N, CA, C and O atoms as a DFTB+ gen file, in Angstrom:
380 C
 N C O
     1  1     133.661     104.266     123.233
     2  2     132.010     103.532     123.392
     3  2     132.471     102.629     121.548
     4  3     133.232     103.087     120.696
     5  1     131.922     101.713     121.506
     6  2     132.021     100.917     119.985
     7  2     130.873     100.932     119.200
     8  3     129.822     100.662     119.780
     9  1     130.838     101.178     118.052
    10  2     129.314     101.080     117.407
    11  2     129.137      99.691     116.759
    12  3     128.364      99.557     115.810
    13  1     129.810      98.704     117.233
    14  2     129.711      96.995     116.533
    15  2     128.291      96.806     117.327
    16  3     128.021      97.119     118.487
    17  1     127.703      96.366     116.609
    18  2     126.280      95.490     117.175
    19  2     126.581      94.139     117.327
    20  3     127.145      93.554     116.402
    21  1     126.266      93.507     118.438
    22  2     126.458      92.175     119.254
    23  2     125.308      91.417     118.604
    24  3     124.204      91.484     119.144
    25  1     125.500      90.547     117.252
    26  2     124.559      90.184     116.837
    27  2     124.014      88.721     117.107
    28  3     123.065      88.113     116.612
    29  1     124.964      88.364     118.081
    30  2     124.073      87.358     118.750
    31  2     122.995      87.501     120.214
    32  3     122.303      86.644     120.764
    33  1     123.233      89.115     120.568
    34  2     122.464      89.725     121.252
    35  2     121.118      89.886     120.941
    36  3     120.145      89.740     121.681
    37  1     121.171      90.256     119.565
    38  2     120.004      91.066     118.558
    39  2     119.397      89.633     118.286
    40  3     118.179      89.620     118.461
    41  1     120.032      88.215     117.838
    42  2     119.149      87.108     117.601
    43  2     118.919      86.482     118.890
    44  3     118.308      85.413     118.873
    45  1     119.265      86.914     119.909
    46  2     118.478      86.084     121.182
    47  2     117.261      87.185     121.583
    48  3     116.242      86.756     122.122
    49  1     117.408      88.566     121.307
    50  2     116.394      88.902     121.673
    51  2     115.316      88.905     120.428
    52  3     114.126      89.071     120.694
    53  1     115.758      88.714     119.026
    54  2     114.517      88.699     118.407
    55  2     113.827      87.177     118.408
    56  3     112.794      87.032     117.756
    57  1     114.359      86.103     119.097
    58  2     114.091      84.811     119.140
    59  2     112.781      84.796     120.580
    60  3     111.687      84.256     120.738
    61  1     113.629      85.675     121.368
    62  2     112.435      85.731     122.793
    63  2     111.248      86.469     122.280
    64  3     110.141      86.141     122.707
    65  1     111.368      87.507     121.341
    66  2     110.094      88.241     120.945
    67  2     109.118      87.529     120.321
    68  3     107.921      87.676     120.566
    69  1     109.755      86.440     119.189
    70  2     109.077      85.912     118.476
    71  2     108.175      84.812     119.689
    72  3     106.949      84.737     119.768
    73  1     108.837      84.304     120.252
    74  2     108.419      83.306     121.303
    75  2     107.049      84.205     122.146
    76  3     105.881      83.826     122.237
    77  1     107.476      85.096     122.525
    78  2     106.263      85.569     123.552
    79  2     105.158      85.757     122.503
    80  3     104.079      85.245     122.801
    81  1     105.225      86.311     121.491
    82  2     103.953      86.606     120.404
    83  2     103.141      85.288     120.160
    84  3     101.911      85.278     120.198
    85  1     103.891      84.188     119.911
    86  2     103.514      83.235     119.328
    87  2     102.964      81.888     120.640
    88  3     102.189      80.953     120.441
    89  1     103.625      82.215     121.810
    90  2     103.463      80.975     122.890
    91  2     102.556      81.957     124.158
    92  3     101.838      81.462     125.026
    93  1     102.786      83.197     123.996
    94  2     102.374      83.681     125.404
    95  2     103.407      83.735     126.431
    96  3     104.465      83.117     126.312
    97  1     103.046      84.650     127.696
    98  2     103.991      84.642     128.502
    99  2     103.763      83.645     129.513
   100  3     102.755      82.944     129.598
   101  1     104.902      83.624     130.377
   102  2     104.313      82.614     131.455
   103  2     105.433      83.076     132.817
   104  3     106.334      83.878     132.573
   105  1     105.314      82.647     133.857
   106  2     106.050      82.687     134.858
   107  2     106.006      81.553     135.713
   108  3     105.172      80.701     135.404
   109  1     106.723      81.337     136.738
   110  2     107.323      80.353     138.010
   111  2     106.542      80.536     138.884
   112  3     106.524      81.709     139.258
   113  1     106.002      80.008     139.292
   114  2     105.153      80.217     141.313
   115  2     105.620      78.730     141.822
   116  3     105.837      77.559     141.512
   117  1     105.601      79.733     142.861
   118  2     105.680      78.501     144.487
   119  2     104.290      78.216     144.883
   120  3     103.625      79.121     145.389
   121  1     103.656      76.736     144.655
   122  2     102.201      76.742     145.036
   123  2     102.181      75.837     146.267
   124  3     102.729      74.739     146.170
   125  1     101.671      76.150     147.275
   126  2     101.356      75.200     148.512
   127  2     100.829      73.988     148.182
   128  3     100.694      73.656     147.004
   129  1     100.448      73.137     149.301
   130  2      99.805      72.163     149.322
   131  2      98.250      71.973     148.894
   132  3      97.646      70.963     148.530
   133  1      97.818      73.335     149.073
   134  2      96.592      73.131     148.898
   135  2      96.237      74.217     147.603
   136  3      95.100      74.676     147.493
   137  1      97.058      74.485     146.881
   138  2      96.788      75.144     145.157
   139  2      97.088      76.452     145.164
   140  3      96.992      77.120     144.135
   141  1      97.522      77.015     146.433
   142  2      97.552      78.116     146.269
   143  2      98.867      79.255     146.140
   144  3      99.831      78.926     146.832
   145  1      98.992      80.171     145.582
   146  2     100.604      80.775     145.323
   147  2     101.139      81.260     146.368
   148  3     100.391      82.067     146.921
   149  1     102.132      81.109     146.880
   150  2     102.929      81.314     147.914
   151  2     103.768      82.292     147.742
   152  3     104.059      83.096     148.627
   153  1     104.498      82.304     145.888
   154  2     105.383      83.278     145.516
   155  2     105.820      83.246     144.233
   156  3     105.403      82.244     143.654
   157  1     106.570      84.025     143.492
   158  2     106.778      84.141     142.396
   159  2     108.343      83.999     141.945
   160  3     108.982      84.819     142.604
   161  1     108.965      83.465     141.308
   162  2     110.460      83.302     140.742
   163  2     110.890      84.561     140.278
   164  3     110.345      84.986     139.259
   165  1     111.833      85.297     140.868
   166  2     112.252      86.271     140.502
   167  2     113.744      86.025     139.707
   168  3     114.011      84.835     139.543
   169  1     114.643      86.901     139.248
   170  2     115.551      86.736     138.667
   171  2     116.825      86.334     139.444
   172  3     117.337      87.119     140.242
   173  1     117.304      85.171     139.220
   174  2     117.973      84.004     139.791
   175  2     119.239      85.219     140.338
   176  3     119.423      86.293     139.766
   177  1     119.898      84.807     141.380
   178  2     120.923      85.638     141.939
   179  2     122.123      85.397     141.039
   180  3     122.451      84.311     140.561
   181  1     122.650      86.410     140.899
   182  2     124.282      86.447     139.982
   183  2     124.914      85.895     140.372
   184  3     125.161      84.870     139.737
   185  1     125.720      86.128     141.779
   186  2     126.659      85.381     142.299
   187  2     126.395      83.885     142.455
   188  3     127.374      83.176     142.223
   189  1     125.217      83.240     142.817
   190  2     125.692      81.657     143.428
   191  2     124.247      81.179     142.442
   192  3     123.880      80.009     142.548
   193  1     123.557      82.017     141.608
   194  2     122.575      81.254     140.530
   195  2     121.440      80.764     141.391
   196  3     120.661      79.998     140.824
   197  1     121.263      80.976     142.299
   198  2     119.998      80.381     143.306
   199  2     118.736      81.222     143.144
   200  3     118.795      82.445     143.017
   201  1     117.598      80.541     143.152
   202  2     116.507      80.971     142.839
   203  2     115.975      82.007     143.947
   204  3     116.112      81.818     145.156
   205  1     115.294      83.223     143.325
   206  2     114.846      83.981     144.265
   207  2     113.445      84.173     144.434
   208  3     112.988      84.514     143.343
   209  1     112.587      84.114     145.267
   210  2     111.229      84.071     145.486
   211  2     110.347      85.759     145.684
   212  3     110.370      86.061     146.877
   213  1     109.747      86.662     144.967
   214  2     109.630      87.589     145.051
   215  2     107.839      87.600     144.637
   216  3     107.213      86.763     143.986
   217  1     107.394      88.758     145.230
   218  2     106.129      89.401     144.649
   219  2     105.643      89.252     143.123
   220  3     106.305      88.688     142.252
   221  1     104.568      89.760     142.961
   222  2     104.018      89.547     141.917
   223  2     104.847      90.566     140.649
   224  3     105.068      90.254     139.479
   225  1     105.104      91.539     141.190
   226  2     104.927      92.575     140.414
   227  2     106.691      92.511     140.468
   228  3     106.995      93.593     139.967
   229  1     107.736      91.933     140.752
   230  2     109.051      91.755     140.543
   231  2     109.160      90.211     139.988
   232  3     110.274      89.737     140.208
   233  1     108.612      89.674     139.584
   234  2     108.369      88.124     138.910
   235  2     109.524      88.341     137.824
   236  3     110.076      89.425     137.633
   237  1     109.789      87.243     137.191
   238  2     110.600      87.045     135.907
   239  2     109.581      86.378     135.011
   240  3     109.165      85.281     135.384
   241  1     109.205      86.795     134.083
   242  2     108.543      86.616     133.083
   243  2     109.049      86.346     131.740
   244  3     109.814      87.182     131.260
   245  1     108.687      85.123     130.931
   246  2     109.310      84.986     129.861
   247  2     108.226      84.062     129.017
   248  3     107.063      83.880     129.377
   249  1     108.830      83.516     127.831
   250  2     108.325      82.826     127.040
   251  2     107.613      81.516     127.759
   252  3     108.158      80.696     128.499
   253  1     106.782      81.543     127.496
   254  2     105.743      79.919     128.024
   255  2     106.834      78.763     128.041
   256  3     107.228      78.135     129.024
   257  1     107.216      78.638     126.743
   258  2     108.049      77.195     126.726
   259  2     109.484      77.331     127.486
   260  3     109.895      76.332     128.077
   261  1     110.158      78.360     127.496
   262  2     111.196      78.666     128.539
   263  2     111.286      78.552     129.510
   264  3     112.352      78.309     130.075
   265  1     109.867      78.727     130.224
   266  2     109.496      79.121     131.521
   267  2     109.468      77.728     131.579
   268  3     110.442      77.200     132.114
   269  1     108.469      76.921     131.101
   270  2     108.294      75.269     131.200
   271  2     109.552      74.419     131.450
   272  3     109.647      73.574     132.340
   273  1     110.784      74.837     130.298
   274  2     111.762      74.020     130.515
   275  2     112.862      74.793     132.147
   276  3     113.797      74.153     132.627
   277  1     112.568      75.733     132.514
   278  2     113.261      76.274     133.822
   279  2     112.283      75.473     134.896
   280  3     112.818      75.021     135.908
   281  1     111.255      75.340     134.748
   282  2     110.616      75.052     135.853
   283  2     111.048      73.535     136.197
   284  3     111.102      72.905     137.253
   285  1     111.300      73.257     135.013
   286  2     111.546      71.256     135.245
   287  2     112.992      71.562     135.355
   288  3     113.144      70.408     135.756
   289  1     113.926      71.934     135.369
   290  2     115.306      72.673     135.646
   291  2     115.304      72.697     137.062
   292  3     116.121      72.040     137.709
   293  1     114.260      73.560     137.693
   294  2     114.397      73.850     139.171
   295  2     113.855      72.652     139.952
   296  3     114.213      72.393     141.101
   297  1     112.947      71.924     139.236
   298  2     112.388      71.285     140.175
   299  2     113.129      69.966     140.756
   300  3     112.727      69.189     141.621
   301  1     114.630      69.948     139.834
   302  2     115.387      68.728     139.740
   303  2     116.591      69.344     141.286
   304  3     117.272      68.581     141.972
   305  1     116.531      70.450     141.400
   306  2     117.319      71.034     142.335
   307  2     117.222      70.502     144.176
   308  3     116.139      70.301     144.724
   309  1     118.126      70.401     144.654
   310  2     118.276      69.950     145.920
   311  2     117.269      70.469     147.013
   312  3     116.761      69.828     147.933
   313  1     117.086      72.022     146.619
   314  2     116.188      72.877     147.258
   315  2     114.894      72.742     147.093
   316  3     114.058      72.990     147.962
   317  1     114.594      72.224     145.639
   318  2     112.784      72.194     145.040
   319  2     112.620      70.847     145.830
   320  3     111.509      70.881     146.359
   321  1     113.194      69.809     146.093
   322  2     112.993      68.860     146.474
   323  2     112.717      68.820     148.215
   324  3     111.878      68.172     148.841
   325  1     113.594      69.617     148.628
   326  2     113.320      69.888     150.219
   327  2     111.993      70.597     150.151
   328  3     111.160      70.219     150.974
   329  1     111.617      71.634     149.254
   330  2     110.591      72.662     149.330
   331  2     109.386      71.084     149.404
   332  3     108.971      70.636     150.472
   333  1     109.149      70.690     148.485
   334  2     108.619      69.342     147.997
   335  2     108.002      68.313     149.182
   336  3     106.798      68.128     149.357
   337  1     108.987      67.741     149.888
   338  2     108.872      67.598     151.525
   339  2     107.996      68.443     152.203
   340  3     106.957      68.089     152.761
   341  1     108.473      69.633     152.132
   342  2     107.208      70.675     152.827
   343  2     106.110      70.955     152.581
   344  3     105.517      71.674     153.386
   345  1     105.376      70.457     151.285
   346  2     104.227      70.444     150.925
   347  2     104.687      71.642     149.486
   348  3     103.679      71.761     148.789
   349  1     105.281      72.070     149.197
   350  2     105.347      73.383     147.743
   351  2     105.914      72.517     147.287
   352  3     106.579      71.567     147.702
   353  1     105.402      73.165     145.743
   354  2     106.330      72.600     144.515
   355  2     106.087      73.802     143.808
   356  3     105.348      74.690     144.233
   357  1     106.890      73.853     142.402
   358  2     107.064      74.879     141.476
   359  2     106.251      74.284     140.279
   360  3     106.184      73.101     139.942
   361  1     105.707      75.270     139.767
   362  2     104.447      75.337     138.275
   363  2     104.846      76.527     137.748
   364  3     104.867      77.602     138.348
   365  1     105.245      76.270     136.328
   366  2     104.829      77.008     135.319
   367  2     103.292      77.109     135.150
   368  3     102.513      76.163     135.036
   369  1     102.899      78.887     135.158
   370  2     101.588      79.142     134.716
   371  2     101.724      80.222     133.564
   372  3     102.699      80.954     133.388
   373  1     100.805      80.190     132.971
   374  2     100.733      81.474     131.631
   375  2     100.113      83.069     132.422
   376  3      99.021      83.011     132.986
   377  1     100.555      83.843     132.411
   378  2     100.713      85.414     132.899
   379  2      99.883      86.126     132.174
   380  3      99.804      87.343     132.342
């Protein structure tokens, strides 16, 4: 065990906490064409990086600005474009 503090992790965590306090919390949801929430975005798969959709209690929550950025990034993926053809779309919502 090392007594060294990883300052990069501390800085990232401090930035995340500051954003949560100033912006509020958000999450990404999969919305049907009728406007109903079909699923919530969970933590990405560590091996493939694919998005995994889960129930509300397992959803990934974060600062709203990062949630919006992630939703925009995910909308450009081939799987999101295919879902859009099927009537689903990704949306960042305030939690």
